[in-house]
XYZ file of N, CA, C and O in Angstrom:
696
model
N -56.718 2.078 29.231
C -56.712 3.358 28.589
C -56.980 3.504 27.028
O -57.730 3.767 27.098
N -56.224 2.269 26.636
C -56.218 1.879 24.974
C -57.545 1.571 24.932
O -57.686 2.149 24.224
N -58.377 0.512 25.795
C -59.693 -0.320 25.762
C -60.483 1.101 25.316
O -61.322 1.234 25.168
N -60.564 2.254 26.475
C -61.041 2.896 26.419
C -61.633 4.043 25.820
O -62.381 4.769 24.489
N -59.894 4.665 24.505
C -60.191 4.766 23.640
C -60.633 4.773 22.115
O -61.166 5.079 20.936
N -60.277 3.193 21.969
C -60.976 1.941 20.984
C -62.031 2.398 20.941
O -63.322 2.210 19.915
N -62.991 2.466 22.324
C -64.151 1.912 22.704
C -64.860 4.126 22.256
O -66.445 3.392 21.337
N -64.540 4.633 22.568
C -64.350 6.648 21.934
C -64.783 6.481 20.689
O -65.771 6.790 20.127
N -63.919 5.595 19.584
C -63.507 5.934 18.219
C -64.203 5.138 18.027
O -65.802 5.032 17.219
N -65.239 3.947 18.282
C -66.138 2.869 17.522
C -66.900 3.389 18.118
O -68.650 3.663 17.383
N -67.517 4.147 19.084
C -68.781 5.237 19.467
C -69.578 6.060 18.329
O -70.423 6.758 18.385
N -68.078 6.992 18.868
C -68.040 8.170 17.880
C -68.180 7.837 16.031
O -69.502 8.631 15.838
N -67.912 6.336 15.710
C -68.257 6.590 14.444
C -69.539 5.560 14.150
O -69.320 5.559 13.139
N -70.224 5.568 14.757
C -71.518 4.487 14.931
C -73.077 6.245 14.940
O -73.587 5.274 15.996
N -72.513 6.332 15.073
C -73.542 7.870 14.883
C -75.243 7.318 14.230
O -75.208 6.714 13.433
N -76.148 6.808 14.913
C -77.086 6.059 13.781
C -78.210 6.888 13.871
O -79.269 6.950 13.392
N -77.995 8.635 13.496
C -78.971 9.171 12.675
C -78.539 10.197 11.682
O -79.553 10.578 10.624
N -77.124 8.807 11.191
C -76.654 9.693 10.056
C -76.628 8.221 9.364
O -76.187 7.373 9.845
N -76.842 8.568 7.514
C -76.623 8.032 6.792
C -74.759 7.561 5.501
O -75.229 9.301 5.532
N -74.484 7.288 5.773
C -73.241 7.429 4.766
C -73.279 6.936 3.068
O -72.931 5.713 3.340
N -73.643 7.636 3.114
C -74.102 7.274 1.305
C -73.180 7.542 0.221
O -72.708 8.963 1.263
N -73.355 6.745 -0.603
C -72.556 7.501 -1.640
C -72.824 8.524 -2.543
O -74.446 8.471 -2.747
N -72.514 9.453 -3.342
C -72.656 10.172 -4.484
C -73.410 9.716 -5.040
O -73.559 8.578 -6.293
N -73.634 10.291 -6.024
C -74.740 9.934 -7.190
C -73.629 10.575 -7.968
O -72.859 11.691 -7.789
N -72.688 9.692 -9.351
C -71.624 10.186 -10.032
C -71.818 9.328 -11.463
O -71.392 9.115 -12.071
N -73.390 9.559 -11.557
C -74.023 9.020 -13.423
C -73.508 10.744 -13.829
O -72.831 11.321 -13.590
N -74.641 10.952 -15.138
C -74.068 11.061 -16.312
C -74.445 13.055 -15.980
O -75.348 12.795 -14.407
N -74.131 13.749 -16.532
C -74.534 14.873 -16.102
C -76.098 15.481 -15.920
O -76.875 14.984 -17.106
N -76.843 15.578 -15.011
C -78.314 16.410 -15.195
C -78.439 17.690 -13.987
O -77.798 18.273 -14.068
N -79.122 17.968 -15.640
C -79.850 19.506 -15.300
C -81.853 19.202 -14.537
O -82.453 18.937 -15.279
N -81.628 20.033 -13.307
C -83.349 20.076 -12.724
C -83.644 21.214 -13.098
O -83.099 22.035 -12.268
N -85.018 21.373 -13.582
C -85.399 22.855 -13.527
C -86.074 22.106 -12.036
O -86.556 21.666 -11.211
N -86.241 24.043 -11.313
C -87.172 23.916 -9.880
C -87.668 24.946 -9.787
O -87.725 26.208 -10.211
N -88.492 25.128 -9.570
C -89.885 25.651 -8.995
C -89.568 25.834 -7.372
O -89.981 24.802 -6.555
N -88.510 27.442 -6.686
C -88.674 26.810 -5.103
C -87.344 26.799 -5.098
O -85.930 27.814 -5.755
N -86.983 27.707 -3.593
C -85.595 27.664 -3.246
C -85.013 26.779 -3.616
O -85.747 25.469 -3.454
N -84.073 26.814 -4.125
C -82.593 25.345 -4.496
C -81.916 25.084 -3.294
O -81.641 24.847 -2.606
N -81.835 23.662 -3.182
C -81.371 22.938 -2.072
C -79.852 22.095 -2.438
O -79.654 22.611 -3.994
N -79.491 22.563 -1.385
C -77.781 21.725 -1.413
C -77.892 20.502 -1.117
O -78.205 19.422 -1.293
N -76.969 20.611 -2.734
C -76.709 18.670 -2.730
C -75.501 18.878 -3.565
O -73.917 19.355 -3.475
N -74.824 17.471 -2.477
C -73.509 17.454 -2.854
C -72.224 17.504 -4.117
O -71.654 17.214 -4.197
N -73.852 16.515 -5.383
C -72.961 16.170 -6.312
C -72.410 17.523 -7.308
O -73.518 18.705 -6.967
N -71.408 18.066 -8.217
C -71.085 18.772 -8.685
C -71.297 18.521 -10.082
O -71.600 19.446 -10.911
N -72.078 17.454 -10.792
C -72.539 16.813 -11.877
C -73.831 17.003 -11.988
O -74.539 16.803 -13.192
N -74.684 17.815 -11.768
C -76.218 18.094 -10.802
C -76.466 19.244 -11.036
O -76.047 20.668 -9.720
N -77.178 20.198 -11.575
C -77.359 22.181 -11.523
C -78.947 21.945 -11.844
O -79.223 20.860 -12.304
N -79.391 22.729 -10.840
C -80.457 23.115 -11.413
C -81.141 24.806 -11.783
O -79.993 25.348 -11.732
N -81.598 24.628 -12.864
C -82.452 26.199 -13.407
C -84.017 27.177 -13.177
O -84.486 25.687 -12.368
N -83.902 27.934 -12.478
C -85.352 28.325 -12.157
C -86.189 28.102 -12.908
O -85.825 28.540 -14.138
N -87.473 27.297 -12.480
C -88.682 27.925 -13.379
C -89.937 28.008 -12.414
O -89.657 28.757 -10.974
N -90.536 28.160 -13.274
C -91.989 29.418 -12.734
C -93.295 28.724 -13.157
O -92.816 27.578 -13.809
N -94.356 28.241 -12.505
C -95.277 27.906 -12.621
C -95.828 28.629 -13.917
O -96.058 27.878 -14.494
N -95.721 29.636 -14.678
C -96.111 30.194 -15.697
C -94.786 29.054 -16.834
O -95.845 28.775 -17.829
N -93.850 29.294 -16.837
C -93.668 28.293 -17.440
C -93.417 27.157 -17.662
O -93.890 26.398 -18.585
N -93.575 26.725 -17.087
C -94.530 25.050 -17.050
C -95.700 24.818 -17.578
O -95.700 23.335 -18.076
N -96.431 25.613 -17.572
C -97.487 25.378 -17.852
C -97.749 25.900 -18.970
O -98.538 25.377 -20.329
N -96.912 26.984 -19.965
C -96.779 27.666 -20.819
C -96.328 26.414 -21.597
O -95.795 26.372 -22.829
N -95.170 25.851 -21.307
C -93.947 25.287 -22.496
C -93.601 23.915 -21.688
O -92.153 23.379 -21.744
N -94.268 22.757 -21.769
C -94.316 21.725 -20.600
C -93.047 20.665 -22.323
O -92.171 19.926 -21.844
N -93.517 20.826 -22.987
C -92.737 19.943 -24.215
C -91.348 21.126 -24.698
O -90.349 19.536 -24.276
N -90.868 21.517 -24.262
C -90.415 22.506 -23.829
C -89.200 21.895 -22.595
O -88.143 21.795 -22.669
N -90.137 22.048 -21.536
C -89.010 21.434 -20.181
C -88.675 20.024 -20.246
O -88.277 18.975 -20.005
N -89.654 19.093 -20.600
C -89.008 17.792 -20.987
C -87.905 17.248 -21.817
O -88.062 16.567 -22.254
N -87.794 18.409 -22.699
C -87.174 18.208 -23.785
C -85.581 19.341 -22.751
O -84.354 18.338 -23.825
N -85.581 19.561 -22.620
C -84.821 20.556 -21.461
C -84.087 20.727 -20.522
O -82.655 20.541 -19.882
N -85.019 19.268 -19.757
C -84.222 19.257 -18.386
C -85.350 17.298 -18.160
O -85.403 16.864 -18.912
N -84.218 17.499 -17.171
C -83.808 15.841 -16.593
C -84.761 15.344 -15.747
O -85.829 14.886 -15.437
N -85.564 16.389 -15.185
C -86.033 16.356 -13.983
C -86.602 17.265 -13.415
O -86.384 18.662 -13.825
N -88.083 17.922 -13.149
C -88.319 19.349 -12.264
C -88.362 18.577 -10.314
O -89.371 17.656 -10.998
N -88.163 19.964 -9.819
C -88.053 19.619 -9.044
C -89.077 20.784 -8.034
O -88.479 21.856 -8.374
N -90.302 20.288 -7.228
C -91.350 21.946 -6.365
C -90.333 20.946 -4.994
O -90.698 20.025 -4.455
N -90.369 22.752 -4.768
C -89.516 22.789 -3.184
C -90.824 22.949 -2.446
O -91.732 23.493 -2.660
N -90.052 22.301 -0.838
C -91.298 22.751 0.039
C -92.735 23.586 0.182
O -93.221 24.201 0.445
N -91.904 25.126 0.345
C -92.565 26.115 0.519
C -93.562 26.916 -0.655
O -94.271 28.167 -0.353
N -93.620 26.003 -1.746
C -94.642 26.394 -2.532
C -95.289 24.544 -3.292
O -96.413 24.613 -4.031
N -95.665 24.342 -2.248
C -95.945 22.543 -2.448
C -97.490 22.966 -2.050
O -98.974 22.302 -3.563
N -98.015 24.082 -2.001
C -99.198 24.139 -1.933
C -100.302 25.163 -2.893
O -101.497 24.339 -3.810
N -99.770 25.648 -3.344
C -99.431 26.460 -4.561
C -99.071 25.584 -6.171
O -100.454 25.252 -6.743
N -98.901 23.980 -5.415
C -98.732 23.263 -6.351
C -99.588 22.387 -6.954
O -99.745 21.913 -7.850
N -99.851 22.633 -5.342
C -101.410 21.252 -6.034
C -102.595 22.071 -6.227
O -104.073 21.385 -6.652
N -102.477 23.268 -6.438
C -103.945 23.408 -7.442
C -104.508 23.031 -9.088
O -103.506 22.715 -9.549
N -105.535 22.764 -8.935
C -106.286 22.208 -9.751
C -105.674 21.981 -11.178
O -105.086 21.664 -12.052
N -105.706 23.426 -11.484
C -105.449 24.047 -13.061
C -103.678 23.138 -13.501
O -103.339 23.297 -14.702
N -103.177 22.534 -12.291
C -101.369 22.024 -13.242
C -101.322 20.752 -12.924
O -100.726 19.802 -13.172
N -102.666 20.065 -12.272
C -102.497 19.019 -12.387
C -102.229 18.332 -13.962
O -101.911 17.036 -13.919
N -102.998 18.223 -15.251
C -102.867 18.154 -16.360
C -101.734 18.422 -16.640
O -100.929 17.530 -17.600
N -101.245 19.453 -16.649
C -99.127 19.839 -15.929
C -98.195 18.868 -16.273
O -97.738 18.283 -16.964
N -98.445 17.943 -14.960
C -98.104 17.332 -14.429
C -97.910 16.103 -15.026
O -96.716 15.178 -15.399
N -98.638 15.828 -15.542
C -99.662 14.108 -16.297
C -98.855 14.688 -18.045
O -98.531 13.391 -18.576
N -98.594 15.945 -18.586
C -98.088 15.628 -20.068
C -96.391 16.085 -19.503
O -96.085 15.500 -20.835
N -95.883 16.405 -18.588
C -94.541 16.155 -18.415
C -93.969 14.687 -19.304
O -94.656 14.028 -18.127
N -93.007 14.506 -19.785
C -92.626 13.772 -20.316
C -91.264 13.182 -19.211
O -90.272 11.860 -19.846
N -90.753 13.340 -18.227
C -89.718 13.822 -17.148
C -90.213 13.208 -15.915
O -91.312 13.385 -15.268
N -89.588 12.970 -14.874
C -90.440 12.630 -13.387
C -90.441 14.108 -13.032
O -89.663 15.138 -13.542
N -91.930 14.664 -12.101
C -91.435 15.475 -11.205
C -91.455 15.035 -9.713
O -92.101 13.735 -9.427
N -90.586 15.994 -8.674
C -90.240 15.993 -7.431
C -90.661 16.895 -6.689
O -90.498 17.760 -7.019
N -92.081 15.656 -5.818
C -92.489 17.425 -4.580
C -91.812 17.149 -3.603
O -91.445 15.846 -2.906
N -90.851 17.934 -2.995
C -89.597 17.763 -1.807
C -90.354 17.739 -0.025
O -91.335 19.179 -0.477
N -90.605 16.799 0.089
C -90.964 17.700 0.876
C -92.615 17.248 1.617
O -92.761 18.065 3.185
N -92.946 16.628 0.905
C -94.411 16.427 0.395
C -94.840 15.208 1.003
O -94.199 14.131 0.891
N -95.312 14.994 2.509
C -95.844 14.298 3.063
C -96.808 13.028 2.619
O -97.723 12.120 3.459
N -97.822 14.049 1.344
C -98.436 13.647 0.768
C -98.653 12.936 -0.390
O -99.740 12.832 -1.049
N -97.851 11.900 -0.546
C -97.373 11.670 -1.909
C -97.624 12.555 -2.997
O -97.721 13.933 -3.187
N -97.723 11.800 -3.933
C -98.633 12.526 -5.861
C -99.471 12.850 -5.626
O -100.523 13.987 -6.287
N -101.145 12.542 -4.479
C -102.405 12.567 -4.779
C -102.545 14.102 -4.807
O -103.625 14.184 -6.144
N -102.803 15.184 -4.279
C -102.590 16.454 -4.444
C -102.979 17.168 -5.595
O -103.312 18.490 -5.975
N -101.468 16.403 -5.819
C -100.973 17.183 -7.397
C -101.594 17.332 -8.710
O -101.356 17.841 -9.434
N -102.811 15.057 -8.665
C -102.480 14.690 -10.561
C -103.823 14.524 -10.017
O -104.790 13.909 -11.137
N -104.531 15.094 -9.222
C -106.099 14.131 -8.650
C -106.797 15.884 -8.528
O -105.879 16.651 -7.567
N -107.519 16.615 -9.550
C -108.347 17.770 -9.201
C -109.143 17.246 -8.120
O -109.542 16.151 -7.920
N -109.916 18.794 -7.223
C -110.290 18.994 -6.303
C -109.883 17.855 -4.693
O -110.050 17.721 -3.876
N -108.846 17.879 -5.280
C -108.036 17.860 -3.666
C -106.589 18.961 -2.983
O -105.426 19.074 -3.281
N -107.204 19.557 -2.504
C -106.320 20.405 -1.501
C -105.730 19.977 -0.749
O -105.310 19.190 0.178
N -103.823 20.977 -0.620
C -102.496 20.005 -0.401
C -103.099 19.697 1.148
O -102.945 19.063 1.919
N -104.087 21.203 1.723
C -104.047 21.196 3.042
C -104.928 20.341 3.648
O -104.753 19.766 4.566
N -105.606 19.403 2.703
C -106.814 18.488 3.388
C -106.530 17.389 2.880
O -107.091 16.052 3.140
N -105.633 17.136 1.654
C -105.104 15.971 1.682
C -104.295 15.035 2.785
O -103.869 15.142 3.181
N -104.468 13.247 2.171
C -104.587 12.942 3.608
C -102.393 12.572 3.762
O -102.375 12.758 2.517
N -101.879 12.160 5.413
C -101.303 12.072 4.426
C -100.472 10.719 4.163
O -101.415 9.233 4.595
N -99.325 10.618 3.969
C -99.210 9.574 3.436
C -97.379 8.710 3.640
O -96.438 9.200 3.334
N -96.909 7.865 4.837
C -95.731 7.339 4.952
C -95.285 8.347 6.529
O -93.909 7.563 6.801
N -96.295 9.224 6.885
C -95.470 9.744 8.564
C -94.618 10.835 7.813
O -94.188 11.402 6.487
N -93.829 11.175 8.709
C -92.944 11.701 8.469
C -91.514 11.651 8.034
O -91.172 12.654 7.843
N -91.160 10.795 7.835
C -90.749 9.934 8.021
C -90.238 10.197 5.939
O -89.664 9.704 5.025
N -91.168 10.116 4.874
C -91.188 10.739 3.549
C -91.647 11.613 3.547
O -91.565 12.080 3.403
N -90.038 11.827 2.768
C -89.053 13.217 2.555
C -89.803 13.918 1.044
O -89.535 14.869 1.079
N -89.447 12.832 -0.103
C -90.003 13.341 -1.067
C -91.172 11.836 -2.122
O -90.481 10.699 -2.129
N -92.290 12.547 -3.116
C -92.067 11.551 -3.898
C -92.161 12.248 -5.484
O -92.363 12.921 -5.370
N -91.978 10.907 -6.071
C -91.501 11.099 -7.533
C -92.587 10.836 -9.024
O -92.837 9.702 -7.408
N -92.925 11.757 -9.702
C -94.327 11.068 -10.410
C -93.891 10.829 -11.695
O -93.326 12.246 -11.968
N -94.453 10.117 -12.131
C -94.296 10.744 -14.063
C -95.455 9.909 -14.620
O -95.777 8.202 -14.832
N -96.463 10.111 -15.581
C -97.505 9.701 -15.680
C -96.786 9.038 -17.331
O -96.272 10.229 -18.169
N -97.102 8.269 -17.522
C -97.131 7.544 -18.536
C -97.849 6.201 -19.698
O -98.118 5.688 -20.237
N -99.110 6.877 -19.208
C -100.533 6.409 -20.087
C -101.361 7.586 -20.817
O -100.376 8.265 -21.469
N -102.135 6.832 -20.820
C -103.286 8.309 -22.194
C -104.167 8.490 -21.124
O -104.313 7.912 -20.347
N -105.336 8.862 -22.239
C -106.418 9.329 -21.890
C -107.161 7.971 -21.285
O -108.170 7.741 -20.648
N -107.374 7.403 -22.424
C -108.166 5.842 -22.040
C -106.952 4.664 -21.213
O -107.725 4.081 -20.910
N -106.072 5.414 -20.923
C -105.536 3.979 -19.757
C -104.930 5.015 -18.996
O -103.385 5.719 -19.902
N -104.961 4.770 -17.917
C -103.999 5.612 -16.657
C -102.942 5.111 -16.593
O -102.908 3.395 -15.531
N -101.888 5.377 -16.381
C -100.406 4.722 -16.097
C -99.368 5.470 -15.294
O -99.452 6.502 -15.678
N -98.624 5.012 -14.631
C -98.059 6.020 -13.611
C -96.946 5.983 -13.614
O -97.344 4.566 -12.748
N -95.491 5.672 -12.832
C -95.008 5.272 -11.890
C -94.633 6.524 -10.635
O -94.406 7.778 -11.452
N -94.599 5.462 -9.506
C -94.429 7.032 -8.384
C -92.670 6.470 -7.504
O -92.612 5.537 -7.706
N -92.509 7.353 -7.071
C -90.954 6.927 -6.207
C -91.774 7.628 -4.952
O -91.648 9.059 -5.292
N -90.956 7.061 -3.499
C -91.488 7.681 -2.325
C -89.417 7.653 -1.615
O -89.353 6.560 -1.295
N -88.644 8.776 -1.422
C -88.241 7.988 -0.369
C -87.877 8.599 1.106
O -88.652 9.777 1.118
N -88.122 7.837 1.839
C -87.615 8.979 2.647
C -86.520 8.807 3.613
O -84.752 8.481 2.964
N -86.313 9.482 4.688
C -85.289 10.028 5.698
C -84.818 8.368 6.344
O -85.573 7.973 6.811
N -83.745 8.326 5.904
C -82.686 6.938 7.048
C -83.201 7.683 8.431
O -82.980 8.762 9.203
N -83.492 6.680 8.844
C -84.271 6.192 11.093
C -85.253 7.669 11.134
O -85.199 7.865 12.090
N -85.505 8.078 9.795
C -86.690 9.026 9.889
C -86.441 10.255 10.617
O -87.488 11.104 11.166
N -84.961 10.567 10.083
C -84.541 11.457 11.207
C -83.981 12.613 9.539
O -83.160 12.535 9.553
N -84.656 14.148 10.570
C -83.823 14.826 9.291
C -83.209 16.251 9.851
O -82.688 16.451 10.567
N -81.206 15.377 9.001
C -80.416 16.147 9.481
C -79.701 16.546 7.505
O -80.370 16.315 6.684
N -78.632 16.988 7.698
C -78.503 17.225 6.302
C -77.370 16.092 5.727
O -77.602 15.672 4.061
N -77.150 15.153 6.721
C -76.856 14.032 5.243
C -77.783 13.158 5.195
O -77.716 12.774 4.287
N -78.627 13.057 5.515
C -79.933 12.037 5.457
C -80.979 12.988 4.434
O -80.832 12.026 3.531
N -80.663 13.502 4.260
C -81.297 14.908 3.146
C -80.785 14.624 2.340
O -81.248 14.790 1.536
N -79.576 14.925 2.040
C -78.458 15.016 1.436
C -78.790 13.541 0.505
O -78.296 13.139 -1.469
N -78.589 11.993 1.622
C -78.366 11.178 0.750
C -79.872 10.704 -0.340
O -80.309 10.435 -1.404
N -80.863 11.319 -0.185
C -82.547 11.629 -0.368
C -81.930 12.307 -1.807
O -82.307 11.562 -3.141
N -80.876 12.993 -1.590
C -80.871 13.465 -3.272
C -80.168 12.904 -3.603
O -80.320 12.674 -5.489
N -79.270 12.398 -3.445
C -78.344 10.679 -4.827
C -79.694 10.361 -4.873
O -79.145 9.112 -5.779
N -80.164 9.889 -3.483
C -81.504 8.543 -4.743
C -82.355 8.924 -5.889
O -82.371 8.278 -6.703
N -82.967 10.245 -5.669
C -83.463 10.878 -6.836
C -82.615 10.476 -7.922
O -83.203 10.355 -8.664
N -81.413 11.484 -8.403
C -80.250 11.673 -8.730
C -81.253 10.050 -9.286
O -80.416 10.052 -11.071
N -80.424 8.946 -8.591
C -80.075 7.860 -9.046
C -81.117 7.171 -10.158
O -81.659 6.801 -11.303
N -82.369 7.557 -9.569
C -84.249 7.386 -10.232
C -83.888 8.022 -11.238
O -83.955 7.160 -12.341
N -83.786 9.445 -11.506
C -83.653 10.156 -12.766
C -82.623 9.059 -13.755
O -83.203 9.299 -14.495
N -81.686 8.802 -13.141
C -80.495 8.441 -14.323
C -81.515 7.036 -14.796
O -81.449 6.944 -15.713
N -82.077 6.506 -14.402
C -82.442 4.739 -14.501
C -83.866 5.348 -15.445
O -83.870 3.788 -16.428
N -84.258 5.837 -16.069
C -85.218 6.976 -16.878
C -84.961 6.896 -18.296
O -84.082 6.957 -18.200
N -85.652 6.184 -18.546
C -85.213 6.000 -20.365
C -85.255 6.975 -20.805
O -86.633 7.910 -20.914
N -84.321 7.664 -21.669
C -84.889 8.915 -22.012
C -85.972 9.037 -23.837
O -86.255 7.996 -23.947
């Protein structure tokens, strides 16, 4: 009987569907968000709603007031509109496309609709980050892709992705 109890404890503790990751515990972050706010574990991260109009008209202010911008899944198609491609390149903070399986391609390239853009990384690619740091003469950007643990979308694995994104944001020089 004791052996059976030990085996049950081990099996319950070894859930391969969820990652047990550390919380982001760096500096306080303020994230501008377009779309519905997601639950995160961190208390040192706050979200402020933005609109596309604000993003388009106040790129400089947004870059100085926020640490990053998140575009949520329900508006990814709208976010890929050609008129925003230059806006994303004008930001001096990273922008993250949450639940985009198409990487940053349809957002920063004109004439690439979201619906027809190629899949990148399959279903495990949960989020993509993008920061343009080049000039008109020299194209240079940084991109980050975040996969779900074991390709499984559940609350623990999604919150892990957010914690990793927050770590990335903190590492970007101000």
